[in-house]
mmCIF file of C-alpha atoms and ligand atoms in Angstrom:
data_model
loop_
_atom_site.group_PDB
_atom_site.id
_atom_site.type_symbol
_atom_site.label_atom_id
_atom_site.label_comp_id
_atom_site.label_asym_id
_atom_site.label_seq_id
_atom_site.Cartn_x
_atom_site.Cartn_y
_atom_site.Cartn_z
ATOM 1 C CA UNK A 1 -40.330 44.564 2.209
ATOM 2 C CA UNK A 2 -43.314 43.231 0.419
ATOM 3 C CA UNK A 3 -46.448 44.922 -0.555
ATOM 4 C CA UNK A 4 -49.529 43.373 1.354
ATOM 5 C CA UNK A 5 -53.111 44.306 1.035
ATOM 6 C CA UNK A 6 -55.407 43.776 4.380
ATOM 7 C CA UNK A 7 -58.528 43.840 3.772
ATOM 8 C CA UNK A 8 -61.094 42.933 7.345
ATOM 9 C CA UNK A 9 -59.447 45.048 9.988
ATOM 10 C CA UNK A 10 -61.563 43.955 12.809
ATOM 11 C CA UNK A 11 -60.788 42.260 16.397
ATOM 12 C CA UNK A 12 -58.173 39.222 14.894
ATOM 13 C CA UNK A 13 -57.549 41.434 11.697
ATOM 14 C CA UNK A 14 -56.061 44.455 13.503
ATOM 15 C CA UNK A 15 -53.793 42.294 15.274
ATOM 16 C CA UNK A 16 -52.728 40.476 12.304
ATOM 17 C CA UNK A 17 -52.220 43.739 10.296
ATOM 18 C CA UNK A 18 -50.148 45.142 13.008
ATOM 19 C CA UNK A 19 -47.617 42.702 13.099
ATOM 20 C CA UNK A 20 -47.087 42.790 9.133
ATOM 21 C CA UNK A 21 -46.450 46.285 9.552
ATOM 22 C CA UNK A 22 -44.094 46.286 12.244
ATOM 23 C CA UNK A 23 -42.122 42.956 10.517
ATOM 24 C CA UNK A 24 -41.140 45.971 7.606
ATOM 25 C CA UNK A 25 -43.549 44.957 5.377
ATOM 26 C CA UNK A 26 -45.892 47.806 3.472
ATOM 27 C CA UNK A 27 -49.395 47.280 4.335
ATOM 28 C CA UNK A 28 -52.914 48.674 2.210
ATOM 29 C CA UNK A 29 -55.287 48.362 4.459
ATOM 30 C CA UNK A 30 -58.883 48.670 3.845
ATOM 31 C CA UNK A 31 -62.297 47.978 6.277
ATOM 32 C CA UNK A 32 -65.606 49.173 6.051
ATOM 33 C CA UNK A 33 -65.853 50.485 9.698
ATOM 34 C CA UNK A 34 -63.799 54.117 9.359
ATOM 35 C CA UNK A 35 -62.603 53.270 12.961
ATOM 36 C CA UNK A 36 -60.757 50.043 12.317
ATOM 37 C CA UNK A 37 -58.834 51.921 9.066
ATOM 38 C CA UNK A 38 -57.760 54.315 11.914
ATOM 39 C CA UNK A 39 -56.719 51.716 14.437
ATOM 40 C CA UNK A 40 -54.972 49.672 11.362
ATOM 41 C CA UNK A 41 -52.964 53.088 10.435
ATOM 42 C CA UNK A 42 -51.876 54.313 14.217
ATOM 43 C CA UNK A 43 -50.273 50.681 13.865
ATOM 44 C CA UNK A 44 -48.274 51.444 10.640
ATOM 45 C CA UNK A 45 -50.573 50.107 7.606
ATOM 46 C CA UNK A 46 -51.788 52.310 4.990
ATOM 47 C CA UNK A 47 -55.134 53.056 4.650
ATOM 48 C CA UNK A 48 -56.596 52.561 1.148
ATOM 49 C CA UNK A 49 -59.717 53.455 -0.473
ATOM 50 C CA UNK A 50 -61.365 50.149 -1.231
ATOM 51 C CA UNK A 51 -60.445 46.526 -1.210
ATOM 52 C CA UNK A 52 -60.092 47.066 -4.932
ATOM 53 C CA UNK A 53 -57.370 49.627 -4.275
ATOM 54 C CA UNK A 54 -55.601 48.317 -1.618
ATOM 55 C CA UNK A 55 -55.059 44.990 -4.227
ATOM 56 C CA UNK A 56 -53.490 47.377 -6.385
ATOM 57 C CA UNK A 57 -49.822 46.778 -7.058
ATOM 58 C CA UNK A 58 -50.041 44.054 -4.081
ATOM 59 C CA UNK A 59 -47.743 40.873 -3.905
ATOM 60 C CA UNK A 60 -50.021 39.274 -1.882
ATOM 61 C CA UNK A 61 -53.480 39.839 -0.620
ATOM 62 C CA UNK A 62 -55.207 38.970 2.998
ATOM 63 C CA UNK A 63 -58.807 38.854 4.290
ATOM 64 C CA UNK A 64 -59.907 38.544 7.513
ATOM 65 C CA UNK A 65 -63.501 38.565 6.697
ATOM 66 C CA UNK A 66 -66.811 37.538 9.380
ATOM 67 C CA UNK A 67 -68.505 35.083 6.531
ATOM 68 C CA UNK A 68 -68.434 33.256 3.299
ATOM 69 C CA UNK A 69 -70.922 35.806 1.390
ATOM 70 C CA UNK A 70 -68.174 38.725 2.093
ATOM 71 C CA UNK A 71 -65.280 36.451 1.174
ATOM 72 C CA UNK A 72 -66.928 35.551 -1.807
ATOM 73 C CA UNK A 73 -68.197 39.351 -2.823
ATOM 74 C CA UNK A 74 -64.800 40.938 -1.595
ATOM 75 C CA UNK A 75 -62.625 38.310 -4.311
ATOM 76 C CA UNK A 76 -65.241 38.936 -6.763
ATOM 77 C CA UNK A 77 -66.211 42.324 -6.745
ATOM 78 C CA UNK A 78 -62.984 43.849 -5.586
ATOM 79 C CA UNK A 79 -59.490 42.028 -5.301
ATOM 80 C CA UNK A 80 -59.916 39.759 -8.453
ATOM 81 C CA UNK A 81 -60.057 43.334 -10.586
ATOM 82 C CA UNK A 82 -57.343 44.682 -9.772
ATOM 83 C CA UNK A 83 -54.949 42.804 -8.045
ATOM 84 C CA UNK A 84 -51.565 42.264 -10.259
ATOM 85 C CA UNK A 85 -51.567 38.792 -12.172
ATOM 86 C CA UNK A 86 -49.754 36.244 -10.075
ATOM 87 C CA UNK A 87 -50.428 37.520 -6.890
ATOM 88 C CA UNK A 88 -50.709 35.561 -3.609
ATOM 89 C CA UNK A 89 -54.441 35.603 -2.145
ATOM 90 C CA UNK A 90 -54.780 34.091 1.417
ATOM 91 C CA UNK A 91 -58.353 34.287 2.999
ATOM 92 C CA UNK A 92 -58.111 33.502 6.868
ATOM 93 C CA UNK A 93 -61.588 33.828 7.713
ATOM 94 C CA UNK A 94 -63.341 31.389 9.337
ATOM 95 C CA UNK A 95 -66.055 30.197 6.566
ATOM 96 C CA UNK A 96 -67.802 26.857 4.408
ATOM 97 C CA UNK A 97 -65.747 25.188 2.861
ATOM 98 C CA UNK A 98 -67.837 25.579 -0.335
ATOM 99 C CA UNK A 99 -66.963 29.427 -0.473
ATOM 100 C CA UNK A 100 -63.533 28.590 -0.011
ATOM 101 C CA UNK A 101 -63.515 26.397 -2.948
ATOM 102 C CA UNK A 102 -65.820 28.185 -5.321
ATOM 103 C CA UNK A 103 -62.803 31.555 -4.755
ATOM 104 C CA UNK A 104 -59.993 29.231 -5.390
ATOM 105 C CA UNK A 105 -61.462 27.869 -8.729
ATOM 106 C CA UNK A 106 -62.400 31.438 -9.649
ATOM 107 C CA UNK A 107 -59.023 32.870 -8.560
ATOM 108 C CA UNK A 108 -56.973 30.009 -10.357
ATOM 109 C CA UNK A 109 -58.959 30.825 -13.109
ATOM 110 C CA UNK A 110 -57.965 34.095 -13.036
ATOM 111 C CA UNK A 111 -54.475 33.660 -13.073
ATOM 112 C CA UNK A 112 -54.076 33.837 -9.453
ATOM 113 C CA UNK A 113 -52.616 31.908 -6.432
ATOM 114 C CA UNK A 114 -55.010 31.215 -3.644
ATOM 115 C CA UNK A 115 -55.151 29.583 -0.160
ATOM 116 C CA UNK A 116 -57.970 28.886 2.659
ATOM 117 C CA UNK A 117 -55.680 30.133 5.714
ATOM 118 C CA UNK A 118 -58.116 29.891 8.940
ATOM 119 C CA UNK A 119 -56.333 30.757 12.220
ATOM 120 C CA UNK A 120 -56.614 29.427 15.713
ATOM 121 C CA UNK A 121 -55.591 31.656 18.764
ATOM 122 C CA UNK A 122 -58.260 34.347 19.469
ATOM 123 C CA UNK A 123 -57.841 37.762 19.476
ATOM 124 C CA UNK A 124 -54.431 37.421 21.638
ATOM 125 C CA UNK A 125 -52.786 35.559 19.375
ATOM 126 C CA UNK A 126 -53.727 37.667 16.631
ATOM 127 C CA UNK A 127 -52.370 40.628 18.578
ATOM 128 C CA UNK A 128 -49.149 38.440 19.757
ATOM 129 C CA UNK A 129 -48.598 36.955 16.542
ATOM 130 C CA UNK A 130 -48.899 33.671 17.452
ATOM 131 C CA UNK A 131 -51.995 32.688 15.321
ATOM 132 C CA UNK A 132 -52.184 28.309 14.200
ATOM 133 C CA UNK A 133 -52.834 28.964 10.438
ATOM 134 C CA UNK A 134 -54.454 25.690 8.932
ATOM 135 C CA UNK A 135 -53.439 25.892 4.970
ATOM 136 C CA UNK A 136 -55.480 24.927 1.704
ATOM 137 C CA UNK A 137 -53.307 25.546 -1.435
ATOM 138 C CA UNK A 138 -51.679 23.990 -4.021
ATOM 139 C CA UNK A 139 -48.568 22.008 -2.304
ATOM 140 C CA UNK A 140 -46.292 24.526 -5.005
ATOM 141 C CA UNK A 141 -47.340 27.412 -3.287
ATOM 142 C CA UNK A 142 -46.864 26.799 0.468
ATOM 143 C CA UNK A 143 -43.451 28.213 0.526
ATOM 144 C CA UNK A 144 -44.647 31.584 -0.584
ATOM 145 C CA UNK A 145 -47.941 31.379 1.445
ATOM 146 C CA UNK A 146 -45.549 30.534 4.747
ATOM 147 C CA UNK A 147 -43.590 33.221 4.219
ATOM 148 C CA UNK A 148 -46.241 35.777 4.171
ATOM 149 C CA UNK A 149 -47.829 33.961 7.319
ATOM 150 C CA UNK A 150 -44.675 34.094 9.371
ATOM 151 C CA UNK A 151 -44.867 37.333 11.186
ATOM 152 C CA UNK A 152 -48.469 36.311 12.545
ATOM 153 C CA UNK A 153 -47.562 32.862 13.038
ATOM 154 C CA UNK A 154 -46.356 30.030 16.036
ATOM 155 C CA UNK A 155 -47.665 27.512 13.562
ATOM 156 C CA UNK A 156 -48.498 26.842 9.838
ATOM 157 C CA UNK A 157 -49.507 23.405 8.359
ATOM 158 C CA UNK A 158 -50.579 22.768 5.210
ATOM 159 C CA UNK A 159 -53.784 20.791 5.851
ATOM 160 C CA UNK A 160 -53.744 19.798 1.736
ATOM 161 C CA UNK A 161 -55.787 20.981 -1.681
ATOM 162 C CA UNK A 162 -57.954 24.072 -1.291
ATOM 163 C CA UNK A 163 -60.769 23.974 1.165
ATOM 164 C CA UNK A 164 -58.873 21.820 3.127
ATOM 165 C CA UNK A 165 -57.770 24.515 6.080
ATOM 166 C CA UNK A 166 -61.286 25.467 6.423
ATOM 167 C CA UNK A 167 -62.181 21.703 7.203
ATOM 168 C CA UNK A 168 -59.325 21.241 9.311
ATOM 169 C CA UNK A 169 -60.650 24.238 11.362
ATOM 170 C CA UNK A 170 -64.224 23.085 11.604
ATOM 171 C CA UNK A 171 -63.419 19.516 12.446
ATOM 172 C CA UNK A 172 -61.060 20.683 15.683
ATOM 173 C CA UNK A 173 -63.305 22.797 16.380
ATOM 174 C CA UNK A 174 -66.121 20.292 16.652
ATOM 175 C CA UNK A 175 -64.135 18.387 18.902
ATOM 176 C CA UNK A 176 -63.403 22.079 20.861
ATOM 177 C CA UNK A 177 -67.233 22.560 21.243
ATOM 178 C CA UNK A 178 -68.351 18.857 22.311
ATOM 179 C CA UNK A 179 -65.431 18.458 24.834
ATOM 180 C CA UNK A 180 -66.061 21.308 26.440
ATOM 181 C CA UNK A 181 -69.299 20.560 27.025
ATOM 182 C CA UNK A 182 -68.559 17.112 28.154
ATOM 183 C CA UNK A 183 -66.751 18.439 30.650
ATOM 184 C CA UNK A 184 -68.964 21.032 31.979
ATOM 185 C CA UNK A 185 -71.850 18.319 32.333
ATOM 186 C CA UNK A 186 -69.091 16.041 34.425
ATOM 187 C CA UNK A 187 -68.298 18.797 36.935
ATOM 188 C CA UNK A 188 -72.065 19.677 37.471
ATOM 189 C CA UNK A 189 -72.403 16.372 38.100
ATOM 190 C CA UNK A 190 -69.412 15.641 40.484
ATOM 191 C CA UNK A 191 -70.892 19.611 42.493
ATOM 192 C CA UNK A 192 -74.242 17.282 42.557
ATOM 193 C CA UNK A 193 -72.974 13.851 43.677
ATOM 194 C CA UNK A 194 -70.892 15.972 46.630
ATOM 195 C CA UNK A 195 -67.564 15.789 45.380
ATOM 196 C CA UNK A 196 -64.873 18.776 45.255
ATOM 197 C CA UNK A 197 -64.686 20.463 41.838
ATOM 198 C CA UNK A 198 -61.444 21.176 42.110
ATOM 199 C CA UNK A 199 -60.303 17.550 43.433
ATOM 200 C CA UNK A 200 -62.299 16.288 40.542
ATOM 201 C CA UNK A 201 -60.190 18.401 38.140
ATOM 202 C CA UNK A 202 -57.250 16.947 39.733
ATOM 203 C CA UNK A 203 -58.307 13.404 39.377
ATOM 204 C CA UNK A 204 -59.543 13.704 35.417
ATOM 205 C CA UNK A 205 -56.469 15.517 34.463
ATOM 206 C CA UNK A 206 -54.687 12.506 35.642
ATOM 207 C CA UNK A 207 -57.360 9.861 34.012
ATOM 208 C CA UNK A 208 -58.944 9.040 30.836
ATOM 209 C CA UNK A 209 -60.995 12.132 30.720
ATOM 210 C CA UNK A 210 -57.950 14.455 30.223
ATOM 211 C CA UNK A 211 -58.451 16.618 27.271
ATOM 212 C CA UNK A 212 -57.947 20.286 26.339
ATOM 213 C CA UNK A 213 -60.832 21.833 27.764
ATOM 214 C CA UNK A 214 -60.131 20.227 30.842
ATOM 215 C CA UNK A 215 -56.322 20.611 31.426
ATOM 216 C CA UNK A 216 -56.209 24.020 29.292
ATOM 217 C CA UNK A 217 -58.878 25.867 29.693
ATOM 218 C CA UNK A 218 -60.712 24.677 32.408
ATOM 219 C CA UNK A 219 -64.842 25.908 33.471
ATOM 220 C CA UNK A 220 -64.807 25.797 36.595
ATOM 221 C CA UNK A 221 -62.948 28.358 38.160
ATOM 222 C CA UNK A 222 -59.211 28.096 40.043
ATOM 223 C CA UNK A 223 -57.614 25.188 38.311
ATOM 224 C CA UNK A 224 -56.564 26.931 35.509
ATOM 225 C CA UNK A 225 -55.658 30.259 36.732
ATOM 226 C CA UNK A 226 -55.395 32.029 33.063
ATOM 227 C CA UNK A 227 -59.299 30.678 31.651
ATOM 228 C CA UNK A 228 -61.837 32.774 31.317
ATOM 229 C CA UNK A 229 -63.993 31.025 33.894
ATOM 230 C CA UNK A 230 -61.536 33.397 36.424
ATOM 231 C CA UNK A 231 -62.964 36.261 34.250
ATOM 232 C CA UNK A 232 -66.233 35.710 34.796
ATOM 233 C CA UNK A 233 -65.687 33.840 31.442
ATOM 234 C CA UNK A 234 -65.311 37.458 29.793
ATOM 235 C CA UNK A 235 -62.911 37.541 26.741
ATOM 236 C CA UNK A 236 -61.702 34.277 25.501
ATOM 237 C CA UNK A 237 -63.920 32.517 22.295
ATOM 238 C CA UNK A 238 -67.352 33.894 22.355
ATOM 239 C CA UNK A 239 -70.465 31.116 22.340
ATOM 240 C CA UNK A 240 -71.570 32.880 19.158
ATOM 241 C CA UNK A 241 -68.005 32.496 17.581
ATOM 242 C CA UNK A 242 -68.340 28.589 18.003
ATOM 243 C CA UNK A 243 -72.151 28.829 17.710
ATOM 244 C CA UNK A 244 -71.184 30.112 14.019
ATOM 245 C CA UNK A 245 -68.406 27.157 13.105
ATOM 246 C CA UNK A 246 -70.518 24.254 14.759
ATOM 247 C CA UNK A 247 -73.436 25.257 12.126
ATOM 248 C CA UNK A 248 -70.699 25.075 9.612
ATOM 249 C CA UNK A 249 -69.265 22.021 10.619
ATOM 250 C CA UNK A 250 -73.048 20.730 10.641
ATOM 251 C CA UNK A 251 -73.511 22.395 7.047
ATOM 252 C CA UNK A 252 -70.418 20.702 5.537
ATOM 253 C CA UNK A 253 -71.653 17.159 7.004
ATOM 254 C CA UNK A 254 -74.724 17.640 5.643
ATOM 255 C CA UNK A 255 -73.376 18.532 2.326
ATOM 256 C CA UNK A 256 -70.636 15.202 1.970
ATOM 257 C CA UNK A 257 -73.709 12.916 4.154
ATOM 258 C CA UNK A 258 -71.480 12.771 6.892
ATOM 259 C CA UNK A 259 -73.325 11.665 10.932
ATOM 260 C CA UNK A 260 -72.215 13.961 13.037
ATOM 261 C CA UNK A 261 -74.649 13.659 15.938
ATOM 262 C CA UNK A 262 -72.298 14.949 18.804
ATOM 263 C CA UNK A 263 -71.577 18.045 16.698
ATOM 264 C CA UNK A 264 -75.484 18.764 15.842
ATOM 265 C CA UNK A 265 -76.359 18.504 19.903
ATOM 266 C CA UNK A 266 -73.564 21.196 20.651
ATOM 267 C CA UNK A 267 -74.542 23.534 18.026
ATOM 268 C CA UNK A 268 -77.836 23.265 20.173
ATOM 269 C CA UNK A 269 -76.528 23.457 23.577
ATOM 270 C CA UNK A 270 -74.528 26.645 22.321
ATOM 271 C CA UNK A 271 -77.768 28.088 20.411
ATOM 272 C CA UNK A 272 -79.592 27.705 23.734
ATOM 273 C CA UNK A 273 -76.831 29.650 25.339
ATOM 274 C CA UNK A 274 -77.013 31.895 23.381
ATOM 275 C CA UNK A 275 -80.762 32.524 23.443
ATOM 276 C CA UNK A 276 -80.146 33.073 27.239
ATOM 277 C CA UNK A 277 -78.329 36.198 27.017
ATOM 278 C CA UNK A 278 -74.315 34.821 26.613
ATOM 279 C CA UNK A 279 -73.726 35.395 22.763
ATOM 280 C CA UNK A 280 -70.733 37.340 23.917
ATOM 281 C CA UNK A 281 -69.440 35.274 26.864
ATOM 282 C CA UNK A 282 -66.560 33.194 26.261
ATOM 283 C CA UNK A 283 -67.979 29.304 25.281
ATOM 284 C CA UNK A 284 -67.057 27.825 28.833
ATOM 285 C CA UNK A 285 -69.938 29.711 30.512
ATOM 286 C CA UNK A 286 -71.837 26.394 29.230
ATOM 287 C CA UNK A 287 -70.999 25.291 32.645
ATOM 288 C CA UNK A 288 -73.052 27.755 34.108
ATOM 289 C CA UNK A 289 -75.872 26.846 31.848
ATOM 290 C CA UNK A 290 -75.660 23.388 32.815
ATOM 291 C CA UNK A 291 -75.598 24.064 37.094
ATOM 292 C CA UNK A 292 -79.051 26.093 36.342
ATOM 293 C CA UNK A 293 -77.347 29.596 37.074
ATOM 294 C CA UNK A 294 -78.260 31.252 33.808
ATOM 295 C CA UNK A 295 -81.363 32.730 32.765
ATOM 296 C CA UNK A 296 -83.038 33.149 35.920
ATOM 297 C CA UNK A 297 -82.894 29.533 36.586
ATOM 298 C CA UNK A 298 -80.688 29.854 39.316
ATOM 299 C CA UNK A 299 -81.106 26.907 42.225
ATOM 300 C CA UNK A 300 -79.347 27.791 45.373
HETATM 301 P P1 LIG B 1 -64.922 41.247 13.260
HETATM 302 O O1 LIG B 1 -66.383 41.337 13.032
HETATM 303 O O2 LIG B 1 -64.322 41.883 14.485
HETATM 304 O O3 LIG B 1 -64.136 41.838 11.978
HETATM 305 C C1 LIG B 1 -64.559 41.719 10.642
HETATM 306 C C2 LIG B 1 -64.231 43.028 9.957
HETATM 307 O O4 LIG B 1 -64.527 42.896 8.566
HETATM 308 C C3 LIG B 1 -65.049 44.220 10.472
HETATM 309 O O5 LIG B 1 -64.167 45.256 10.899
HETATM 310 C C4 LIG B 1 -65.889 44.645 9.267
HETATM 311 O O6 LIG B 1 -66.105 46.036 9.211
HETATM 312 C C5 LIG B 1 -65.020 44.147 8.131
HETATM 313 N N1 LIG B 1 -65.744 43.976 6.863
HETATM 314 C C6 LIG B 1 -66.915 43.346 6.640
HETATM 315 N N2 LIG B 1 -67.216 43.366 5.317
HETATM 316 C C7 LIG B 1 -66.199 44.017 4.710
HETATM 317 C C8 LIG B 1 -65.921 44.370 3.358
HETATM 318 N N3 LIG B 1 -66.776 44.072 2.369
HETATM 319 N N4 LIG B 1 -64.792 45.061 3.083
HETATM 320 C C9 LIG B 1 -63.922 45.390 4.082
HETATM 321 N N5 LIG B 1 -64.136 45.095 5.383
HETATM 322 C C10 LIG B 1 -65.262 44.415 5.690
HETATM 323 O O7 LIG B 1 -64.562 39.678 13.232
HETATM 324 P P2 LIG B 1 -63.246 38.954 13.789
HETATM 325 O O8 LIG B 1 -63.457 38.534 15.199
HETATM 326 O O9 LIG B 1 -62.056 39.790 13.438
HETATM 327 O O10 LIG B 1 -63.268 37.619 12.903
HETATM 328 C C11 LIG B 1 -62.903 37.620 11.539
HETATM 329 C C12 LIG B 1 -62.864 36.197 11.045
HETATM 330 O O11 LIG B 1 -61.940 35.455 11.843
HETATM 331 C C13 LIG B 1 -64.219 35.471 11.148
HETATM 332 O O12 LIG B 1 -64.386 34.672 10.012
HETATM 333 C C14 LIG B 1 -64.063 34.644 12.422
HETATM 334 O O13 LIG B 1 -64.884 33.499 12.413
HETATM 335 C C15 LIG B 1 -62.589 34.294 12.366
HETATM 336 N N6 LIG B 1 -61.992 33.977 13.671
HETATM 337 C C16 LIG B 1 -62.257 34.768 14.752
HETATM 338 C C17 LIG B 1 -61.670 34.443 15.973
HETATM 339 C C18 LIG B 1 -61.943 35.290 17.199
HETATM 340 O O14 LIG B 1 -61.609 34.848 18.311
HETATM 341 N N7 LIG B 1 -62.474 36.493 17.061
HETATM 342 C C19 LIG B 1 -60.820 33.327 16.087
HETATM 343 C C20 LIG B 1 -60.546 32.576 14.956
HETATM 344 C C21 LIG B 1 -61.145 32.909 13.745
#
């Protein structure tokens, strides 16, 4: 059993907490939101009385935090104090890459061992323990780092030096974003042109345009019986979730003078959605966007 702060108990961090607990492991939990410290305890953690506290005494130390500015205040302010020298610090938030750097030096500086973990999987695999963890670290520490991972794991590569998960995420999830819209435009298009939807889905899955979005997770709705598009594209990865890691993605090309053209249209397709009322809608609903149904624009 090893002593493990969590510190960001919200939707992916609750999850994630959870399964430490039940794989025997004591866990300090801390959140801002009094609510998510009672959710995190009912599941087996501990609640503590800060961040600082719950670093106390800890082997290791995990945030799950919504942006760079509370990564970067949480490690500074908090966990950097008073966590024991030598201690394992993983940040899985989603954040620029910058941040992630700027805590490593600090934490390495500090006598500290630090990694950029950002997950893949949603809320359910957070919950199932069966999060993708892209690692930054120092290749010397990955061992440790993996075996603190495990329990909320199907998958953990180390994507190299620090800062490196965090680009690993944005870069897929680039792709994620400009696919999916790729492949909403194609089946408003085939709906237009008179073709079946669904015998268009079966065609592309079997041609060149196969991808992810398509085969996996596809907009329109039937296909794919378990997407969100059968949901009325409830749950899932909310527009303003990949709203908030295209601008990154646009952010860390800007700051390495990087083109990434495709990227910058899709964080504008996405802020459009957005602006239309589906912040909280899973990403897919871009399809709906794109046949004119959203926003009053509706056609037929
Ligand atoms: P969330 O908003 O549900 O949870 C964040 C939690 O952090 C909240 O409970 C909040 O109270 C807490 N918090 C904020 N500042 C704090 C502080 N100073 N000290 C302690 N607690 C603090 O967000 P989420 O959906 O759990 O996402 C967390 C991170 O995971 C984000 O970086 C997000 O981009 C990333 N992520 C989310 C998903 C997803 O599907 N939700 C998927 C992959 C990655």
């Amino acid at each position: 059993m090893t002593r493990i702060a969590f510190i960001g108990l919200g939707n992916m961090g609750s999850g994630m907490a959870a399964n430490l607990a039940a794989a025997g492991h004591e866990v300090m939990a801390f959140d801002l939101a009094p609510s998510a410290l009672e959710t995190a305890v009912a599941a087996g953690c501990v609640a503590a009385a800060s961040a600082g506290a719950a670093a106390e005494n800890a082997r290791a130390v995990i945030t799950m935090l919504p942006a760079g500015r509370h990564v970067r205040a949480v490690y500074q302010d908090e966990v950097l104090q008073r966590a024991p020298p030598g201690a394992l610090l993983i940040d899985a938030s989603t954040i620029d890459v910058e941040s992630a750097r700027a805590v490593a030096r600090q934490a390495k500086a500090a006598g500290f061992r630090f990694a950029d973990a950002p997950v893949s999987g949603g809320v359910a695999g957070a919950a199932a323990g069966t999060l993708a963890f892209m690692v930054g670290c120092d290749e010397a520490d990955f061992p440790a780092i993996e075996a603190i991972l495990t329990p909320m794991a199907r998958t953990i590569i180390r994507a190299g030096d620090h800062g490196a998960g965090q680009a690993a995420k944005i870069c897929n999830n680039m792709v994620l974003g400009a696919s999916m819209i790729a492949v909403c435009e194609a089946f408003a298009l085939a709906e237009k042109l008179g073709l079946d939807p669904v015998t268009f889905h079966e065609i592309a899955s079997q041609s060149s345009g196969q991808c992810w979005s398509l085969t996996s997770y596809c907009p329109w709705p039937g296909p794919v019986p378990t997407a969100p598009s059968n949901r009325g594209y409830e749950g899932g990865f909310a527009v303003a979730m990949m709203l908030k890691d295209l601008k990154l993605a646009q952010e860390a090309a800007a700051s390495v003078g990087a083109a990434a053209p495709l990227g910058a249209q899709a964080e504008g397709l996405y802020a459009l959605l957005e602006r239309l009322g589906a912040g909280g809608k899973d990403f897919s609903i871009m399809l709906e966007m794109l046949r004119g149904r959203l926003g009053g624009l509706a056609e037929d």
